[in-house]
XYZ file of C-alpha atoms in Angstrom:
248
model
C 0.000 0.000 0.000
C 3.035 2.312 -0.183
C 2.033 3.393 -3.695
C 0.277 6.770 -3.940
C -1.154 8.980 -6.666
C -1.457 12.706 -7.037
C -4.787 14.128 -5.945
C -5.432 15.361 -9.507
C -5.218 11.879 -11.062
C -8.674 10.799 -12.189
C -9.356 7.100 -11.711
C -12.463 5.068 -11.036
C -13.721 1.633 -10.113
C -16.597 0.123 -12.086
C -18.498 -2.320 -9.894
C -21.736 -4.103 -10.865
C -23.918 -4.360 -7.758
C -26.674 -6.989 -7.490
C -28.119 -8.232 -4.205
C -25.154 -6.920 -2.224
C -27.095 -5.745 0.842
C -25.502 -8.207 3.250
C -21.881 -7.307 2.404
C -22.443 -3.708 1.364
C -21.044 -1.897 4.402
C -17.879 -4.033 4.883
C -17.122 -3.673 1.171
C -17.661 0.094 1.150
C -15.510 0.450 4.262
C -12.585 -1.210 2.468
C -13.042 0.941 -0.641
C -13.104 4.109 1.466
C -9.873 3.057 3.146
C -8.195 2.694 -0.264
C -9.552 6.056 -1.442
C -8.262 7.761 1.689
C -4.835 6.197 1.329
C -4.521 7.115 -2.346
C -6.013 10.581 -1.815
C -8.540 10.133 -4.600
C -10.665 7.761 -6.594
C -14.323 7.211 -7.421
C -16.515 4.121 -7.436
C -19.289 3.689 -9.983
C -21.881 1.293 -8.589
C -23.905 -0.154 -11.477
C -27.335 -1.334 -10.355
C -30.090 -2.807 -12.505
C -33.175 -4.979 -12.249
C -31.105 -8.076 -11.474
C -30.863 -6.746 -7.913
C -33.909 -7.721 -5.833
C -32.879 -6.511 -2.374
C -32.113 -3.014 -1.034
C -28.825 -2.619 -2.913
C -30.045 0.296 -5.023
C -31.273 2.184 -1.959
C -27.962 1.616 -0.156
C -25.972 2.818 -3.174
C -28.061 5.935 -3.712
C -27.915 6.857 -0.021
C -24.140 6.499 -0.039
C -23.881 8.624 -3.202
C -25.677 11.463 -1.420
C -23.422 11.169 1.619
C -20.119 10.700 -0.223
C -19.650 12.088 -3.789
C -16.797 9.650 -4.392
C -19.478 6.980 -4.872
C -21.640 7.322 -7.984
C -24.748 5.215 -8.476
C -25.426 4.252 -12.087
C -29.027 3.066 -12.357
C -29.274 1.050 -15.565
C -32.634 -0.730 -15.871
C -31.977 -1.304 -19.585
C -29.262 -3.870 -18.822
C -30.020 -7.349 -20.171
C -27.003 -9.221 -18.811
C -23.767 -8.874 -16.852
C -21.858 -7.537 -19.877
C -24.344 -4.679 -20.187
C -23.719 -3.901 -16.505
C -19.960 -3.608 -17.019
C -20.362 -1.479 -20.112
C -22.932 0.821 -18.526
C -20.286 1.635 -15.934
C -17.523 1.934 -18.524
C -19.598 4.392 -20.536
C -20.186 6.676 -17.560
C -16.530 6.460 -16.489
C -15.367 7.250 -20.021
C -17.804 10.138 -20.468
C -16.712 11.639 -17.139
C -13.081 11.671 -18.255
C -11.470 9.149 -15.898
C -7.927 8.289 -16.986
C -7.686 4.846 -15.382
C -10.676 2.544 -15.024
C -10.653 -0.646 -12.944
C -13.369 -3.290 -13.154
C -13.969 -5.413 -10.066
C -16.638 -7.477 -8.329
C -18.434 -6.414 -5.178
C -18.807 -8.366 -1.943
C -15.045 -8.602 -1.250
C -14.624 -11.461 -3.718
C -11.969 -9.205 -5.259
C -9.653 -7.835 -2.593
C -9.637 -4.000 -2.647
C -6.087 -4.061 -1.303
C -4.945 -4.984 -4.832
C -6.211 -1.677 -6.263
C -2.928 0.221 -5.685
C -1.076 -2.547 -7.545
C -3.383 -2.166 -10.536
C -2.925 1.601 -10.535
C 0.848 1.299 -10.242
C 0.869 -1.008 -13.270
C -1.325 1.373 -15.277
C 0.861 4.373 -14.463
C 4.103 2.577 -15.312
C 3.620 2.047 -19.037
C 0.933 -0.650 -19.182
C -2.335 -0.002 -20.983
C -4.058 -3.026 -19.410
C -3.604 -4.764 -16.063
C -5.268 -8.155 -15.716
C -5.859 -9.876 -12.392
C -4.556 -13.424 -12.329
C -5.275 -16.275 -9.934
C -2.819 -18.561 -11.695
C 0.515 -16.773 -11.433
C 2.886 -16.659 -8.467
C 1.127 -14.848 -5.621
C -2.374 -15.460 -6.972
C -4.945 -17.904 -5.615
C -8.580 -18.964 -5.784
C -10.448 -20.081 -2.696
C -13.929 -21.205 -1.661
C -15.322 -21.713 -5.178
C -17.090 -24.987 -6.030
C -15.150 -27.532 -8.066
C -17.395 -27.057 -11.125
C -16.728 -23.300 -11.184
C -12.995 -23.853 -10.712
C -13.080 -26.253 -13.634
C -14.934 -23.748 -15.829
C -12.529 -20.929 -14.926
C -9.418 -22.997 -15.514
C -10.945 -24.666 -18.554
C -11.806 -21.314 -20.109
C -8.177 -20.248 -19.841
C -6.993 -23.557 -21.284
C -9.362 -23.279 -24.270
C -8.209 -19.698 -24.901
C -4.586 -20.849 -24.880
C -5.301 -23.720 -27.253
C -7.694 -22.082 -29.742
C -6.844 -18.378 -29.530
C -3.115 -18.534 -28.843
C -3.559 -16.654 -25.559
C -0.471 -16.089 -23.435
C -1.972 -14.804 -20.204
C -2.129 -17.366 -17.404
C -5.657 -16.322 -16.380
C -8.095 -15.562 -19.184
C -11.304 -15.528 -17.129
C -10.783 -13.213 -14.146
C -13.031 -10.159 -13.817
C -10.549 -7.999 -11.892
C -8.826 -5.787 -14.475
C -7.805 -2.221 -15.247
C -7.484 -0.144 -18.408
C -6.321 3.181 -19.761
C -9.089 5.451 -20.940
C -8.119 4.930 -24.593
C -8.621 1.169 -24.314
C -12.056 1.637 -22.754
C -13.008 3.930 -25.636
C -12.015 1.260 -28.161
C -13.924 -1.445 -26.271
C -17.054 0.696 -26.083
C -16.991 1.025 -29.862
C -16.445 -2.690 -30.503
C -19.412 -5.090 -31.082
C -18.807 -7.721 -28.414
C -20.304 -11.168 -28.849
C -20.233 -12.322 -25.233
C -23.349 -11.992 -23.106
C -22.000 -13.809 -20.057
C -18.839 -14.552 -18.144
C -16.746 -15.424 -21.240
C -16.752 -11.675 -21.766
C -13.567 -11.555 -19.674
C -11.815 -13.843 -22.151
C -13.091 -11.887 -25.137
C -11.745 -8.649 -23.646
C -8.321 -10.151 -23.031
C -8.222 -11.562 -26.551
C -9.138 -8.205 -28.090
C -6.499 -6.427 -25.987
C -3.690 -8.876 -26.752
C -1.739 -6.278 -28.778
C -1.876 -3.719 -25.964
C 0.898 -3.301 -23.417
C -0.360 -5.540 -20.634
C 0.678 -7.105 -17.372
C -0.838 -9.717 -15.065
C -1.404 -8.826 -11.411
C -1.585 -11.625 -8.807
C -4.962 -11.612 -7.071
C -6.759 -13.736 -4.508
C -10.343 -14.646 -5.317
C -11.928 -15.225 -1.943
C -15.669 -15.821 -2.260
C -17.844 -18.567 -3.735
C -18.734 -17.900 -7.361
C -22.347 -17.823 -8.556
C -23.609 -20.682 -10.693
C -22.851 -20.393 -14.393
C -25.979 -21.037 -16.481
C -26.158 -23.366 -19.470
C -27.012 -20.345 -21.668
C -23.804 -18.656 -20.546
C -21.784 -21.762 -21.382
C -23.370 -21.963 -24.850
C -22.614 -18.285 -25.462
C -19.020 -18.878 -24.350
C -18.591 -21.684 -26.903
C -20.180 -19.567 -29.647
C -17.796 -16.701 -28.861
C -14.799 -19.026 -28.768
C -15.766 -20.547 -32.135
C -16.186 -17.077 -33.682
C -12.718 -15.874 -32.717
C -11.105 -19.218 -33.513
C -12.554 -19.044 -37.030
C -11.322 -15.469 -37.472
C -7.880 -16.508 -36.262
C -7.737 -19.366 -38.781
C -8.719 -16.890 -41.497
C -6.031 -14.458 -40.390
C -8.685 -11.865 -39.486
C -8.557 -12.001 -35.714
C -9.403 -8.459 -34.493
C -7.934 -6.410 -31.669
C -8.550 -3.016 -30.119
């Protein structure tokens, strides 16, 4: 935590929030501690109709009390990818220079945020959280979800020529320019394979992997999400075989 930024550096967290009422206050407390240490930062809480508890109310109350927390109400979202991109759009439009995507509920450790920012301010355009490099780990997730996460990375290595150790983590940071390119690109993913698609599209960017610890149980991955993942993988594999594989 010895890393620090100037108070004029504009950076933000984009955090989809759904049914986070139980862990809301411990999570916010950790984020505030990081903001105070770094003397800056904003959090964009993206809430949509997937949340059935009091998460929206908690977010909006916090936004009134502390302007560092911005509630993005996005009822138009159809899936988790829409949630991420609703937050990215607001962060981009508000001029943030560095944008970090993370999960709520302390599944992604906020203490890693300074490491992401250090990487992004030291010549890297992308910083990807990795559970599978030295210093990274994955705990508490069911075997089936571990298999899907590890298997997704293996398939990306085999079919897409990926070089990152972890191709499925949702803890990642980007320069503003990269976010702008992603917002303009027609993504295929509608579920969790989105993380792999992003990494594949950014493979030509200056990138680094950051060791992270994933601490909480993962939600169940639906059969529709798995089918969409295979469709996305097939699409980019075909483009790669044709020598047309795109990047941003």
